[in-house]
Amino acid sequence: MDQIKYELPETEMPRQWYNLAADLPTQILPPLGPDGNPISPEMLAPVFPMNIIEQEVSTERWIDIPEEVRQLLAMWRPAPLFRARRLEKALGTPAKIFYKHEGMSPAGSHKPNTAIPQAWYNKQFGIERLTTETGAGQWGSALSFACSLIGLECKVFMVRISFEQKPFRRVMMETWGGKCVPSPSEETQAGRHILAEMPDTPGSLGIAISEAVEQAVTDPSGKTRYSLGSVLNHVMLHQTIIGLEAKKQLAMAGVKKPDVIIACCGGGSNFAGLAFPFVQDKINGDDIEIIAVEPKSCPTLTRGPFSYDFGDTAEMTPLLAMHTLGHNFVPPPIHAGGLRYHGMAPLVSQCVVEGLVKPKSYHQLKCYESAVMWARTEGFIPAPETSHAIAATIDAALQAKEEGKEKTIVMNWSGHGLMDLLGYEKYFSGQLADHELPQEDIDKGLAAIADLPNAPENKTGKW
Amino acid sequence: MDQIKYELPETEMPRQWYNLAADLPTQILPPLGPDGNPISPEMLAPVFPMNIIEQEVSTERWIDIPEEVRQLLAMWRPAPLFRARRLEKALGTPAKIFYKHEGMSPAGSHKPNTAIPQAWYNKQFGIERLTTETGAGQWGSALSFACSLIGLECKVFMVRISFEQKPFRRVMMETWGGKCVPSPSEETQAGRHILAEMPDTPGSLGIAISEAVEQAVTDPSGKTRYSLGSVLNHVMLHQTIIGLEAKKQLAMAGVKKPDVIIACCGGGSNFAGLAFPFVQDKINGDDIEIIAVEPKSCPTLTRGPFSYDFGDTAEMTPLLAMHTLGHNFVPPPIHAGGLRYHGMAPLVSQCVVEGLVKPKSYHQLKCYESAVMWARTEGFIPAPETSHAIAATIDAALQAKEEGKEKTIVMNWSGHGLMDLLGYEKYFSGQLADHELPQEDIDKGLAAIADLPNAPENKTGKW
């Protein structure tokens, strides 16, 4: 029998996260405050607990995973590494395709990998309630799940259009005890302000972030903090458990070094999770192609400039040095909700600037076609976000076939699509179309960041 | 760290299924044809391929699992055995609670355990297309998935009310290439007949079975067969891989013999899957309590007589000796769609007759309450069917606490509830009620089977 799954025992779960900030040839640029000067850790204190802020600014290479966090992660981790033998056969490729299955978590994606430590650190710090935003719902579900295990209240501002279109995401969060409200809401000043101006707005991630941050920082008890599911350094850090496990599992499969690493990339968290431990190897001389895949309709890495920009539409967050389509960017309504963010994790952006990571963009229809091929060979139905990684994996495998090379490809299967079948239905019934972002939208984004500090080539190493 | 998951390597996947028919103190009664005489295997040939009919009537104790089937099952099997440590702690029980997680399959439940071998045997026999029916959609999804792997067409008749209320189940099937039509349909004589009489009927499992069987047996090419996801002996057989794996995993956890085995029971397949290997131990003298859990609104084992009855409403199937509420039974609209069948697997029924298995029934609200407690401690959101097993497990654990006994409880976690969140939503918003089946409904069922051969106590051992 051909082995399909490479599984680590719980005792082999990594004991430390890997911090890429320690190894990047050039340090990432610091976040800037409203005055244009680097912000201090203390300035973030109303938003995040200090133990998480310490991780955010750390340049230590290895950071211990608390034992209690490992115990909670053991509910589904280590996640299996699969060999996609049936897909290989269907493609007739000499490539070996491995995928890390992050859809086995109770919330169905990689998001709990950071939701659990974030909830845990907040609890340790004496926090009683977390606020956050969610678009497609993956992150809101994951944080509700984590809070239910750790004993925190959880409040999720869900983009109104998603709240209405995906009522079952809300039910998931409620099942774990989370409270989910449509954003914009009447609960915050930011929400009321927007509702007064645009009563029929479908909402946006930018608005929801503003509401969640406001509710955290204005709680007079001081016991509420905000939690973010992507973009920030500590989120990337927590996700590296994916790649660290994958390395051990590849060794079990007899692979000394993979040739290609592939993951989809929205804010950067599942990509960083698989890729960063391999980026370290690449920095140390290994020949590895590392591909970040995004939609052509939200081409942050492939067409957005590297610049300082706000993380939210309302300009409440610090300025981050990243690839961006502009904080006023309104993404077309594609179904990969997790890939519709205007910005990108600074650490991932810096990898692209350094040439360590190659971004690639795909159209929606090709991604759904790839997802259906996947379901009919490998069985598991992928999330629309994950289908982007699958499209690139199929291309890489076909390229290996053309070249006659026995490449090893490792992909991050970031989550299942059982809560996102509406997109499949629209695909089958011909209701979906491709969308190439017009240059004028890119120009609008450029105009929005024109007055912000620019960082077109961060090769200076200066903070 | 406390171990949560007990995982077998693929090489330890069982090589044989266990056939309880070889060990039952009293043989089950044979199926009867329309003339009241036992049917011969040949009479089933238009419906099932002969290699499956051979399994259906076999009394061999061990039946080899074909290597190709094992290879396909390795896509998610062996399934992990979990220790529910967080639930134990929440209950303050000295009991050890283990659960077999069958929700990791691509279709999300235990159903692919039999869908894959059934599709494989049909393919071996030269069949090109399978028909089936589905209620809640678990079985139709599983068979579509299996057919996509094995290269068969799949046609699913889905009870109309479910087809309309759960459009995403249909999309799942289509993603795997299955074709799903609402039943009653215009495609069969049975369907047309019913639509002419009752154009607004919501449909029923009994009608859908009639349509699926008709379409299989009337295909002039002879290349279509029918597939059933529960009730029959060969289905129970295929599911025993669950219990056989669990035994090895319990040994890994240091458990010599469990004290209580619990699973929910609709047609009997997930129950038999976990329980039958332990029923064998019980027959051989082990002291094990084996509990089959059903809804109080469809109390087949707890209140239905043991008798011959039809498997479908239209009286097209052979007569089976089983516990039944009458083939005219119309179940109340509870959300555990998989537990709404009027009959029960003959092998499971016989276990109850023999006193080897104890049936127990629960109300819907208690089950949802248990499911929510589960989600907030163990993380995974259970299917409404599975919540019945959880309710009984919690009771058994609390009883152990009262008695101060360190019992070992093993439960079958038959599937996740991500496709059934509508029930949770109704539970949270107070729209669900308990439903105790009135005696007049039992009496109606008794009347419907009054003229059929009766088998109130099958202790004779005669066929």
Short mmCIF file of N, CA and C in Angstrom, two decimals, chain A residues 142-211:
data_model
loop_
_atom_site.label_atom_id
_atom_site.label_comp_id
_atom_site.label_asym_id
_atom_site.label_seq_id
_atom_site.Cartn_x
_atom_site.Cartn_y
_atom_site.Cartn_z
N ALA A 142 -12.68 30.95 14.33
CA ALA A 142 -11.50 30.43 15.04
C ALA A 142 -11.33 31.10 16.39
N LEU A 143 -11.54 32.43 16.44
CA LEU A 143 -11.36 33.12 17.71
C LEU A 143 -12.47 32.76 18.70
N SER A 144 -13.70 32.58 18.19
CA SER A 144 -14.79 32.15 19.08
C SER A 144 -14.47 30.79 19.69
N PHE A 145 -14.00 29.89 18.83
CA PHE A 145 -13.60 28.56 19.29
C PHE A 145 -12.52 28.67 20.38
N ALA A 146 -11.48 29.44 20.10
CA ALA A 146 -10.37 29.57 21.06
C ALA A 146 -10.84 30.17 22.37
N CYS A 147 -11.68 31.19 22.29
CA CYS A 147 -12.16 31.85 23.52
C CYS A 147 -13.02 30.90 24.35
N SER A 148 -13.77 30.02 23.67
CA SER A 148 -14.61 29.09 24.42
C SER A 148 -13.73 28.11 25.21
N LEU A 149 -12.58 27.74 24.66
CA LEU A 149 -11.70 26.81 25.36
C LEU A 149 -11.01 27.47 26.54
N ILE A 150 -10.69 28.76 26.36
CA ILE A 150 -9.81 29.43 27.32
C ILE A 150 -10.59 30.23 28.34
N GLY A 151 -11.89 30.46 28.03
CA GLY A 151 -12.70 31.18 29.01
C GLY A 151 -12.63 32.68 28.85
N LEU A 152 -12.78 33.17 27.64
CA LEU A 152 -12.87 34.61 27.39
C LEU A 152 -14.17 34.88 26.66
N GLU A 153 -14.72 36.06 26.86
CA GLU A 153 -15.81 36.50 26.00
C GLU A 153 -15.24 36.86 24.63
N CYS A 154 -16.04 36.70 23.59
CA CYS A 154 -15.56 37.00 22.25
C CYS A 154 -16.64 37.78 21.49
N LYS A 155 -16.23 38.89 20.92
CA LYS A 155 -17.19 39.73 20.17
C LYS A 155 -16.64 39.93 18.76
N VAL A 156 -17.41 39.52 17.78
CA VAL A 156 -16.95 39.55 16.39
C VAL A 156 -17.80 40.52 15.58
N PHE A 157 -17.16 41.48 14.94
CA PHE A 157 -17.84 42.36 13.99
C PHE A 157 -17.69 41.75 12.61
N MET A 158 -18.80 41.30 12.05
CA MET A 158 -18.75 40.61 10.76
C MET A 158 -19.26 41.54 9.66
N VAL A 159 -18.49 41.65 8.60
CA VAL A 159 -18.87 42.50 7.47
C VAL A 159 -20.33 42.20 7.10
N ARG A 160 -21.17 43.24 7.07
CA ARG A 160 -22.62 43.05 6.97
C ARG A 160 -23.05 42.12 5.82
N ILE A 161 -22.46 42.32 4.65
CA ILE A 161 -22.88 41.52 3.50
C ILE A 161 -22.62 40.04 3.76
N SER A 162 -21.50 39.72 4.39
CA SER A 162 -21.20 38.32 4.73
C SER A 162 -22.13 37.81 5.82
N PHE A 163 -22.39 38.69 6.80
CA PHE A 163 -23.29 38.34 7.90
C PHE A 163 -24.64 37.90 7.35
N GLU A 164 -25.09 38.61 6.32
CA GLU A 164 -26.40 38.28 5.75
C GLU A 164 -26.34 37.08 4.81
N GLN A 165 -25.25 36.98 4.04
CA GLN A 165 -25.15 35.90 3.07
C GLN A 165 -24.76 34.56 3.68
N LYS A 166 -24.06 34.62 4.82
CA LYS A 166 -23.54 33.40 5.43
C LYS A 166 -24.03 33.25 6.86
N PRO A 167 -25.33 33.08 7.05
CA PRO A 167 -25.84 33.03 8.42
C PRO A 167 -25.23 31.88 9.23
N PHE A 168 -24.76 30.82 8.55
CA PHE A 168 -24.27 29.67 9.30
C PHE A 168 -22.90 29.93 9.93
N ARG A 169 -22.14 30.85 9.36
CA ARG A 169 -20.89 31.24 10.01
C ARG A 169 -21.19 31.84 11.38
N ARG A 170 -22.22 32.67 11.41
CA ARG A 170 -22.62 33.27 12.69
C ARG A 170 -23.04 32.19 13.68
N VAL A 171 -23.81 31.20 13.19
CA VAL A 171 -24.26 30.12 14.07
C VAL A 171 -23.07 29.35 14.62
N MET A 172 -22.06 29.12 13.79
CA MET A 172 -20.83 28.46 14.27
C MET A 172 -20.24 29.23 15.45
N MET A 173 -20.10 30.54 15.27
CA MET A 173 -19.51 31.36 16.33
C MET A 173 -20.36 31.29 17.59
N GLU A 174 -21.68 31.33 17.42
CA GLU A 174 -22.57 31.27 18.59
C GLU A 174 -22.48 29.92 19.29
N THR A 175 -22.28 28.87 18.50
CA THR A 175 -22.16 27.54 19.10
C THR A 175 -20.97 27.50 20.07
N TRP A 176 -19.94 28.24 19.73
CA TRP A 176 -18.78 28.34 20.63
C TRP A 176 -18.93 29.48 21.64
N GLY A 177 -20.11 30.08 21.68
CA GLY A 177 -20.34 31.11 22.68
C GLY A 177 -19.93 32.51 22.26
N GLY A 178 -19.46 32.68 21.06
CA GLY A 178 -19.08 34.01 20.58
C GLY A 178 -20.30 34.85 20.26
N LYS A 179 -20.14 36.18 20.30
CA LYS A 179 -21.23 37.06 19.90
C LYS A 179 -20.83 37.71 18.59
N CYS A 180 -21.71 37.64 17.61
CA CYS A 180 -21.39 38.12 16.28
C CYS A 180 -22.42 39.17 15.87
N VAL A 181 -21.96 40.37 15.52
CA VAL A 181 -22.88 41.42 15.08
C VAL A 181 -22.47 41.91 13.69
N PRO A 182 -23.46 42.33 12.90
CA PRO A 182 -23.11 42.84 11.57
C PRO A 182 -22.44 44.21 11.70
N SER A 183 -21.47 44.44 10.83
CA SER A 183 -20.75 45.71 10.83
C SER A 183 -20.96 46.42 9.50
N PRO A 184 -21.24 47.72 9.48
CA PRO A 184 -21.27 48.64 10.62
C PRO A 184 -22.46 48.40 11.55
N SER A 185 -22.21 48.66 12.84
CA SER A 185 -23.24 48.45 13.86
C SER A 185 -23.54 49.77 14.56
N GLU A 186 -24.56 49.75 15.38
CA GLU A 186 -24.88 50.93 16.19
C GLU A 186 -24.07 50.94 17.48
N GLU A 187 -23.20 49.95 17.67
CA GLU A 187 -22.51 49.79 18.95
C GLU A 187 -21.28 50.68 19.11
N THR A 188 -20.80 51.19 18.00
CA THR A 188 -19.58 52.00 18.10
C THR A 188 -19.80 53.36 17.41
N GLN A 189 -18.94 54.28 17.76
CA GLN A 189 -19.01 55.60 17.14
C GLN A 189 -18.70 55.48 15.65
N ALA A 190 -17.67 54.71 15.33
CA ALA A 190 -17.29 54.51 13.93
C ALA A 190 -18.46 53.91 13.14
N GLY A 191 -19.12 52.93 13.73
CA GLY A 191 -20.24 52.28 13.05
C GLY A 191 -21.40 53.22 12.85
N ARG A 192 -21.74 53.98 13.92
CA ARG A 192 -22.87 54.91 13.83
C ARG A 192 -22.60 55.99 12.80
N HIS A 193 -21.37 56.44 12.78
CA HIS A 193 -20.97 57.48 11.83
C HIS A 193 -21.18 57.00 10.39
N ILE A 194 -20.74 55.81 10.12
CA ILE A 194 -20.85 55.28 8.75
C ILE A 194 -22.30 54.99 8.40
N LEU A 195 -23.07 54.45 9.36
CA LEU A 195 -24.48 54.16 9.10
C LEU A 195 -25.26 55.45 8.80
N ALA A 196 -24.89 56.52 9.48
CA ALA A 196 -25.57 57.80 9.24
C ALA A 196 -25.30 58.28 7.82
N GLU A 197 -24.08 58.08 7.37
CA GLU A 197 -23.71 58.54 6.02
C GLU A 197 -24.18 57.58 4.94
N MET A 198 -24.04 56.26 5.21
CA MET A 198 -24.38 55.24 4.20
C MET A 198 -25.20 54.14 4.84
N PRO A 199 -26.51 54.40 5.05
CA PRO A 199 -27.34 53.42 5.78
C PRO A 199 -27.39 52.04 5.08
N ASP A 200 -27.15 52.00 3.78
CA ASP A 200 -27.27 50.73 3.06
C ASP A 200 -25.92 50.09 2.75
N THR A 201 -24.86 50.55 3.36
CA THR A 201 -23.54 50.01 3.05
C THR A 201 -23.46 48.51 3.34
N PRO A 202 -22.79 47.77 2.46
CA PRO A 202 -22.60 46.35 2.75
C PRO A 202 -21.52 46.11 3.79
N GLY A 203 -20.84 47.17 4.21
CA GLY A 203 -19.75 47.03 5.17
C GLY A 203 -18.45 46.65 4.47
N SER A 204 -17.38 46.67 5.24
CA SER A 204 -16.08 46.26 4.70
C SER A 204 -15.20 45.82 5.85
N LEU A 205 -14.13 45.13 5.53
CA LEU A 205 -13.19 44.68 6.56
C LEU A 205 -12.59 45.88 7.28
N GLY A 206 -12.32 46.92 6.49
CA GLY A 206 -11.75 48.14 7.07
C GLY A 206 -12.66 48.74 8.14
N ILE A 207 -13.95 48.80 7.85
CA ILE A 207 -14.92 49.34 8.81
C ILE A 207 -15.00 48.44 10.05
N ALA A 208 -15.03 47.15 9.79
CA ALA A 208 -15.17 46.20 10.91
C ALA A 208 -13.96 46.26 11.83
N ILE A 209 -12.78 46.44 11.26
CA ILE A 209 -11.57 46.59 12.09
C ILE A 209 -11.72 47.83 12.97
N SER A 210 -12.16 48.92 12.36
CA SER A 210 -12.32 50.16 13.13
C SER A 210 -13.26 49.93 14.31
N GLU A 211 -14.36 49.25 14.09
CA GLU A 211 -15.33 49.00 15.17
C GLU A 211 -14.73 48.14 16.28
#
